[in-house]
Amino acid sequence: MLKKLNFVLAIMMVFSFALAGCASTDSVSDSDASNSNDSGNAGKDDGQLVVGFSQMENNNPWRVAETKSIKEEAKKRGIKLVYTDAHSDTAKQVSDVEDMIAKGVDYILLAPREYLGLAPALDAAKKAGIPVILIDREAKGTPGEDYVTFIGSNFIQEGKRAAKWLKEETGGKAKIIELLGTTGSSVAKDRHEGFVSVIKDVPGMEIIASQDGDFTRAKGQKVMENLLQSYGDQVTAVYAHNDEMALGAINAIEAYGKKPGKDIKIVSIDGTKDGLQAIIDGKINAIVQCSPDFGPVAFDVIKKLENGEEVPTKIINEDLFYDKSNAKKYVDSAF
């Protein structure tokens, strides 16, 4: 009887080790430090604060700069960071957040892939009592209930600033191609609405085509190539929702035989190093800044929450405006 009991216990121990070996760790990383412990619980058992950061993707300079800002600030403050990259997949991002909750993180920084579709992640965090802070994009939910706060730029205002500049630059006369950001994202929706709200009452300004360039240079170029084939010499301006698509549009315009920045005016949003260099080169005319430097403000919010302080449900960054008058001043410090 004793031998049989010992055999059963041995089998149970082997089975337990096998289950532990199935746990995936490929999406979890940190800047110079391990994010897991022997128990699989990332909570504050050792007194160290643990923060999860769910990044939607890292396929362009803006995202890379944002990730770097979060990682460097966490390291600077001695905070353990559980980092995941959803690779442009909303379902994966939901799963990433659920994994963070299972690990017992103290807070979650979430850069949403889409406005809709993240409700399961927010609901799970809420049930677990883990505060969620949205950064750079909003997701459907009630601030103060489904998430603590949103930190980001005013995307509608960005669109308005771009439209006001183009209106003044062209004297209110422009046939515009709009390169939209990712369909379903709050940023694309707001940048479009802000732009349209300015030009809708200007008879000489018309968006002749709007198409999703998915915030990437390659797709921005492809979309611009196709639209130039359709609209040709009608096009006098491009409004791109980010610098990467604007840079792709430059390639397409030059291949078509036009001069970007002269024959076709270009206004964009972001403020990347390549974007500012394009202003210096005369190929982009103006850029509305959207800073990716979220680390300091995000961890300041967490510090306040740790101290029991209240934080506003929306924190808006102050952004610059770049053109030929100041691009050289900022290009070296751009991301």
GROMACS .gro file of C-alpha atoms in nm:
model
  335
    1MET     CA    1   0.000   0.000   0.000
    2LEU     CA    2   0.282   0.239   0.088
    3LYS     CA    3   0.462   0.165  -0.242
    4LYS     CA    4   0.142   0.235  -0.433
    5LEU     CA    5   0.097   0.571  -0.252
    6ASN     CA    6   0.457   0.671  -0.325
    7PHE     CA    7   0.410   0.582  -0.692
    8VAL     CA    8   0.098   0.798  -0.718
    9LEU     CA    9   0.275   1.092  -0.554
   10ALA     CA   10   0.570   1.056  -0.791
   11ILE     CA   11   0.340   1.057  -1.092
   12MET     CA   12   0.165   1.372  -0.961
   13MET     CA   13   0.498   1.549  -0.919
   14VAL     CA   14   0.607   1.464  -1.275
   15PHE     CA   15   0.272   1.586  -1.408
   16SER     CA   16   0.308   1.915  -1.218
   17PHE     CA   17   0.654   1.978  -1.364
   18ALA     CA   18   0.523   1.902  -1.713
   19LEU     CA   19   0.246   2.159  -1.675
   20ALA     CA   20   0.493   2.419  -1.554
   21GLY     CA   21   0.710   2.354  -1.858
   22CYS     CA   22   0.417   2.439  -2.093
   23ALA     CA   23   0.397   2.802  -1.976
   24SER     CA   24   0.489   3.040  -2.259
   25THR     CA   25   0.744   3.313  -2.191
   26ASP     CA   26   0.825   3.423  -2.546
   27SER     CA   27   0.618   3.745  -2.525
   28VAL     CA   28   0.756   3.860  -2.194
   29SER     CA   29   1.076   4.060  -2.174
   30ASP     CA   30   1.231   4.346  -1.985
   31SER     CA   31   1.508   4.598  -2.022
   32ASP     CA   32   1.792   4.411  -1.850
   33ALA     CA   33   1.587   4.222  -1.589
   34SER     CA   34   1.381   3.901  -1.564
   35ASN     CA   35   1.006   3.951  -1.536
   36SER     CA   36   0.915   3.617  -1.384
   37ASN     CA   37   0.980   3.438  -1.059
   38ASP     CA   38   0.963   3.077  -0.947
   39SER     CA   39   0.602   3.100  -0.835
   40GLY     CA   40   0.481   3.253  -1.163
   41ASN     CA   41   0.339   3.545  -0.965
   42ALA     CA   42   0.478   3.885  -1.066
   43GLY     CA   43   0.323   4.068  -0.770
   44LYS     CA   44   0.495   4.264  -0.495
   45ASP     CA   45   0.599   3.967  -0.279
   46ASP     CA   46   0.953   4.106  -0.280
   47GLY     CA   47   0.836   4.465  -0.234
   48GLN     CA   48   0.913   4.564  -0.595
   49LEU     CA   49   0.640   4.731  -0.798
   50VAL     CA   50   0.549   4.537  -1.113
   51VAL     CA   51   0.395   4.709  -1.414
   52GLY     CA   52   0.269   4.544  -1.732
   53PHE     CA   53   0.305   4.724  -2.064
   54SER     CA   54   0.096   4.592  -2.351
   55GLN     CA   55   0.231   4.743  -2.673
   56MET     CA   56   0.013   4.703  -2.982
   57GLU     CA   57   0.306   4.670  -3.225
   58ASN     CA   58   0.663   4.779  -3.284
   59ASN     CA   59   0.668   4.817  -3.662
   60ASN     CA   60   0.753   5.186  -3.698
   61PRO     CA   61   0.988   5.444  -3.540
   62TRP     CA   62   0.714   5.607  -3.331
   63ARG     CA   63   0.620   5.278  -3.162
   64VAL     CA   64   0.984   5.185  -3.108
   65ALA     CA   65   1.046   5.523  -2.943
   66GLU     CA   66   0.741   5.484  -2.720
   67THR     CA   67   0.850   5.136  -2.608
   68LYS     CA   68   1.200   5.265  -2.537
   69SER     CA   69   1.059   5.551  -2.327
   70ILE     CA   70   0.850   5.313  -2.113
   71LYS     CA   71   1.133   5.062  -2.065
   72GLU     CA   72   1.395   5.323  -1.979
   73GLU     CA   73   1.170   5.499  -1.729
   74ALA     CA   74   1.081   5.170  -1.557
   75LYS     CA   75   1.448   5.082  -1.524
   76LYS     CA   76   1.530   5.432  -1.397
   77ARG     CA   77   1.269   5.402  -1.121
   78GLY     CA   78   1.354   5.044  -1.023
   79ILE     CA   79   1.020   4.907  -1.140
   80LYS     CA   80   0.989   4.557  -1.280
   81LEU     CA   81   0.830   4.569  -1.627
   82VAL     CA   82   0.633   4.290  -1.792
   83TYR     CA   83   0.636   4.380  -2.162
   84THR     CA   84   0.439   4.228  -2.449
   85ASP     CA   85   0.405   4.309  -2.820
   86ALA     CA   86   0.069   4.224  -2.980
   87HIS     CA   87   0.215   4.239  -3.334
   88SER     CA   88  -0.085   4.435  -3.468
   89ASP     CA   89  -0.332   4.168  -3.349
   90THR     CA   90  -0.616   4.278  -3.119
   91ALA     CA   91  -0.697   3.921  -3.012
   92LYS     CA   92  -0.334   3.870  -2.911
   93GLN     CA   93  -0.337   4.197  -2.719
   94VAL     CA   94  -0.638   4.080  -2.518
   95SER     CA   95  -0.454   3.755  -2.447
   96ASP     CA   96  -0.138   3.945  -2.350
   97VAL     CA   97  -0.330   4.152  -2.094
   98GLU     CA   98  -0.497   3.841  -1.953
   99ASP     CA   99  -0.152   3.683  -1.912
  100MET     CA  100  -0.033   3.990  -1.722
  101ILE     CA  101  -0.333   3.964  -1.492
  102ALA     CA  102  -0.255   3.598  -1.428
  103LYS     CA  103   0.101   3.695  -1.335
  104GLY     CA  104  -0.034   3.939  -1.076
  105VAL     CA  105   0.106   4.270  -1.204
  106ASP     CA  106   0.021   4.579  -0.999
  107TYR     CA  107  -0.067   4.811  -1.290
  108ILE     CA  108  -0.117   4.779  -1.665
  109LEU     CA  109  -0.012   5.034  -1.927
  110LEU     CA  110  -0.213   4.961  -2.240
  111ALA     CA  111  -0.150   5.106  -2.588
  112PRO     CA  112  -0.469   4.983  -2.763
  113ARG     CA  113  -0.455   4.841  -3.114
  114GLU     CA  114  -0.819   4.934  -3.177
  115TYR     CA  115  -1.090   5.137  -3.007
  116LEU     CA  116  -1.324   4.837  -3.002
  117GLY     CA  117  -1.232   4.480  -2.915
  118LEU     CA  118  -1.043   4.531  -2.589
  119ALA     CA  119  -1.344   4.509  -2.358
  120PRO     CA  120  -1.255   4.154  -2.244
  121ALA     CA  121  -0.911   4.272  -2.135
  122LEU     CA  122  -1.046   4.575  -1.950
  123ASP     CA  123  -1.318   4.365  -1.785
  124ALA     CA  124  -1.064   4.106  -1.669
  125ALA     CA  125  -0.837   4.371  -1.521
  126LYS     CA  126  -1.131   4.537  -1.348
  127LYS     CA  127  -1.242   4.209  -1.190
  128ALA     CA  128  -0.886   4.146  -1.073
  129GLY     CA  129  -0.862   4.493  -0.921
  130ILE     CA  130  -0.566   4.592  -1.141
  131PRO     CA  131  -0.569   4.959  -1.254
  132VAL     CA  132  -0.532   5.011  -1.630
  133ILE     CA  133  -0.382   5.327  -1.781
  134LEU     CA  134  -0.444   5.383  -2.152
  135ILE     CA  135  -0.159   5.548  -2.339
  136ASP     CA  136  -0.150   5.713  -2.683
  137ARG     CA  137  -0.484   5.564  -2.798
  138GLU     CA  138  -0.824   5.533  -2.637
  139ALA     CA  139  -1.037   5.221  -2.605
  140LYS     CA  140  -1.409   5.192  -2.552
  141GLY     CA  141  -1.496   5.218  -2.185
  142THR     CA  142  -1.573   5.461  -1.906
  143PRO     CA  143  -1.272   5.646  -1.761
  144GLY     CA  144  -1.255   5.613  -1.385
  145GLU     CA  145  -1.442   5.281  -1.407
  146ASP     CA  146  -1.310   5.061  -1.687
  147TYR     CA  147  -0.968   5.228  -1.681
  148VAL     CA  148  -0.806   5.492  -1.463
  149THR     CA  149  -0.706   5.752  -1.720
  150PHE     CA  150  -0.601   5.814  -2.080
  151ILE     CA  151  -0.263   5.977  -2.149
  152GLY     CA  152  -0.211   6.107  -2.499
  153SER     CA  153  -0.237   6.384  -2.749
  154ASN     CA  154  -0.556   6.554  -2.865
  155PHE     CA  155  -0.594   6.376  -3.197
  156ILE     CA  156  -0.885   6.592  -3.311
  157GLN     CA  157  -0.679   6.902  -3.244
  158GLU     CA  158  -0.390   6.750  -3.442
  159GLY     CA  159  -0.617   6.712  -3.743
  160LYS     CA  160  -0.740   7.067  -3.702
  161ARG     CA  161  -0.387   7.207  -3.684
  162ALA     CA  162  -0.291   7.022  -4.001
  163ALA     CA  163  -0.600   7.150  -4.184
  164LYS     CA  164  -0.553   7.509  -4.068
  165TRP     CA  165  -0.194   7.509  -4.189
  166LEU     CA  166  -0.293   7.365  -4.529
  167LYS     CA  167  -0.576   7.616  -4.564
  168GLU     CA  168  -0.337   7.906  -4.505
  169GLU     CA  169  -0.059   7.757  -4.720
  170THR     CA  170  -0.286   7.700  -5.022
  171GLY     CA  171  -0.515   8.000  -4.985
  172GLY     CA  172  -0.804   7.764  -4.927
  173LYS     CA  173  -0.763   7.578  -5.256
  174ALA     CA  174  -0.653   7.214  -5.249
  175LYS     CA  175  -0.747   6.874  -5.392
  176ILE     CA  176  -0.637   6.645  -5.110
  177ILE     CA  177  -0.547   6.281  -5.073
  178GLU     CA  178  -0.583   6.168  -4.711
  179LEU     CA  179  -0.370   5.874  -4.598
  180LEU     CA  180  -0.564   5.734  -4.306
  181GLY     CA  181  -0.425   5.553  -4.004
  182THR     CA  182  -0.533   5.201  -3.912
  183THR     CA  183  -0.905   5.146  -3.960
  184GLY     CA  184  -1.082   5.108  -3.626
  185SER     CA  185  -0.827   5.305  -3.423
  186SER     CA  186  -0.936   5.609  -3.223
  187VAL     CA  187  -0.642   5.809  -3.355
  188ALA     CA  188  -0.738   5.761  -3.722
  189LYS     CA  189  -1.100   5.848  -3.650
  190ASP     CA  190  -1.012   6.164  -3.456
  191ARG     CA  191  -0.741   6.289  -3.694
  192HIS     CA  192  -0.988   6.255  -3.981
  193GLU     CA  193  -1.271   6.428  -3.796
  194GLY     CA  194  -1.049   6.714  -3.683
  195PHE     CA  195  -0.922   6.778  -4.035
  196VAL     CA  196  -1.266   6.761  -4.194
  197SER     CA  197  -1.416   6.996  -3.935
  198VAL     CA  198  -1.188   7.274  -4.062
  199ILE     CA  199  -1.213   7.226  -4.438
  200LYS     CA  200  -1.583   7.137  -4.467
  201ASP     CA  201  -1.684   7.503  -4.498
  202VAL     CA  202  -1.400   7.595  -4.735
  203PRO     CA  203  -1.538   7.555  -5.092
  204GLY     CA  204  -1.193   7.531  -5.252
  205MET     CA  205  -1.069   7.247  -5.032
  206GLU     CA  206  -1.178   6.891  -5.105
  207ILE     CA  207  -1.062   6.546  -4.997
  208ILE     CA  208  -1.081   6.360  -5.329
  209ALA     CA  209  -0.974   6.028  -5.177
  210SER     CA  210  -0.923   5.881  -4.830
  211GLN     CA  211  -0.762   5.540  -4.789
  212ASP     CA  212  -0.613   5.335  -4.506
  213GLY     CA  213  -0.232   5.328  -4.513
  214ASP     CA  214  -0.213   5.143  -4.179
  215PHE     CA  215   0.048   5.390  -4.044
  216THR     CA  216   0.326   5.218  -4.244
  217ARG     CA  217   0.565   5.358  -4.506
  218ALA     CA  218   0.525   5.065  -4.746
  219LYS     CA  219   0.146   5.072  -4.746
  220GLY     CA  220   0.141   5.453  -4.758
  221GLN     CA  221   0.354   5.437  -5.073
  222LYS     CA  222   0.138   5.168  -5.232
  223VAL     CA  223  -0.185   5.354  -5.159
  224MET     CA  224  -0.040   5.679  -5.294
  225GLU     CA  225   0.080   5.506  -5.611
  226ASN     CA  226  -0.269   5.370  -5.676
  227LEU     CA  227  -0.442   5.700  -5.604
  228LEU     CA  228  -0.206   5.893  -5.830
  229GLN     CA  229  -0.294   5.654  -6.109
  230SER     CA  230  -0.661   5.730  -6.047
  231TYR     CA  231  -0.648   6.105  -5.985
  232GLY     CA  232  -0.318   6.213  -6.144
  233ASP     CA  233  -0.272   6.587  -6.187
  234GLN     CA  234  -0.583   6.667  -5.981
  235VAL     CA  235  -0.386   6.603  -5.662
  236THR     CA  236  -0.235   6.916  -5.507
  237ALA     CA  237  -0.197   6.810  -5.142
  238VAL     CA  238  -0.149   6.511  -4.913
  239TYR     CA  239  -0.263   6.488  -4.553
  240ALA     CA  240  -0.098   6.187  -4.388
  241HIS     CA  241  -0.197   6.064  -4.043
  242ASN     CA  242   0.169   5.993  -3.965
  243ASP     CA  243   0.519   6.059  -4.097
  244GLU     CA  244   0.578   5.703  -4.215
  245MET     CA  245   0.288   5.721  -4.461
  246ALA     CA  246   0.399   6.069  -4.568
  247LEU     CA  247   0.748   5.935  -4.643
  248GLY     CA  248   0.595   5.654  -4.845
  249ALA     CA  249   0.386   5.910  -5.033
  250ILE     CA  250   0.704   6.104  -5.120
  251ASN     CA  251   0.845   5.797  -5.295
  252ALA     CA  252   0.523   5.751  -5.492
  253ILE     CA  253   0.504   6.119  -5.590
  254GLU     CA  254   0.864   6.124  -5.712
  255ALA     CA  255   0.809   5.804  -5.911
  256TYR     CA  256   0.505   5.971  -6.071
  257GLY     CA  257   0.725   6.258  -6.184
  258LYS     CA  258   0.607   6.525  -5.941
  259LYS     CA  259   0.800   6.716  -5.676
  260PRO     CA  260   0.677   6.649  -5.321
  261GLY     CA  261   0.656   6.967  -5.116
  262LYS     CA  262   0.626   7.181  -5.431
  263ASP     CA  263   0.389   7.030  -5.686
  264ILE     CA  264   0.206   6.848  -5.407
  265LYS     CA  265   0.203   6.997  -5.058
  266ILE     CA  266   0.242   6.749  -4.772
  267VAL     CA  267   0.134   6.789  -4.411
  268SER     CA  268   0.178   6.507  -4.161
  269ILE     CA  269   0.160   6.418  -3.792
  270ASP     CA  270   0.432   6.273  -3.563
  271GLY     CA  271   0.770   6.448  -3.574
  272THR     CA  272   1.013   6.165  -3.648
  273LYS     CA  273   1.375   6.229  -3.739
  274ASP     CA  274   1.309   6.117  -4.098
  275GLY     CA  275   1.004   6.339  -4.112
  276LEU     CA  276   1.192   6.648  -3.993
  277GLN     CA  277   1.474   6.572  -4.235
  278ALA     CA  278   1.215   6.564  -4.514
  279ILE     CA  279   1.107   6.915  -4.411
  280ILE     CA  280   1.470   7.028  -4.427
  281ASP     CA  281   1.495   6.868  -4.772
  282GLY     CA  282   1.179   7.050  -4.884
  283LYS     CA  283   0.975   6.732  -4.939
  284ILE     CA  284   0.736   6.761  -4.643
  285ASN     CA  285   0.600   7.107  -4.572
  286ALA     CA  286   0.477   7.079  -4.213
  287ILE     CA  287   0.434   6.827  -3.931
  288VAL     CA  288   0.213   6.839  -3.622
  289GLN     CA  289   0.409   6.679  -3.338
  290CYS     CA  290   0.275   6.375  -3.152
  291SER     CA  291   0.535   6.286  -2.891
  292PRO     CA  292   0.602   5.917  -2.807
  293ASP     CA  293   0.776   6.004  -2.479
  294PHE     CA  294   0.518   5.850  -2.245
  295GLY     CA  295   0.748   5.697  -1.984
  296PRO     CA  296   0.784   5.988  -1.738
  297VAL     CA  297   0.417   6.090  -1.731
  298ALA     CA  298   0.288   5.729  -1.718
  299PHE     CA  299   0.503   5.640  -1.418
  300ASP     CA  300   0.422   5.974  -1.252
  301VAL     CA  301   0.057   5.869  -1.268
  302ILE     CA  302   0.141   5.531  -1.112
  303LYS     CA  303   0.336   5.706  -0.837
  304LYS     CA  304   0.034   5.921  -0.755
  305LEU     CA  305  -0.192   5.617  -0.746
  306GLU     CA  306   0.054   5.441  -0.513
  307ASN     CA  307   0.037   5.744  -0.283
  308GLY     CA  308  -0.342   5.737  -0.282
  309GLU     CA  309  -0.372   6.056  -0.486
  310GLU     CA  310  -0.642   6.120  -0.744
  311VAL     CA  311  -0.551   6.159  -1.110
  312PRO     CA  312  -0.756   6.319  -1.389
  313THR     CA  313  -0.935   6.083  -1.626
  314LYS     CA  314  -0.762   6.241  -1.926
  315ILE     CA  315  -0.407   6.380  -1.948
  316ILE     CA  316  -0.324   6.562  -2.271
  317ASN     CA  317   0.033   6.614  -2.390
  318GLU     CA  318   0.145   6.950  -2.524
  319ASP     CA  319   0.288   6.907  -2.873
  320LEU     CA  320   0.493   7.126  -3.108
  321PHE     CA  321   0.445   7.224  -3.473
  322TYR     CA  322   0.729   7.182  -3.722
  323ASP     CA  323   0.797   7.356  -4.051
  324LYS     CA  324   1.099   7.494  -4.235
  325SER     CA  325   1.143   7.761  -3.965
  326ASN     CA  326   1.235   7.516  -3.687
  327ALA     CA  327   1.296   7.167  -3.831
  328LYS     CA  328   1.675   7.201  -3.815
  329LYS     CA  329   1.652   7.298  -3.448
  330TYR     CA  330   1.475   6.976  -3.350
  331VAL     CA  331   1.591   6.715  -3.601
  332ASP     CA  332   1.888   6.590  -3.397
  333SER     CA  333   1.675   6.528  -3.088
  334ALA     CA  334   1.387   6.365  -3.277
  335PHE     CA  335   1.321   5.992  -3.258
   0.00000   0.00000   0.00000
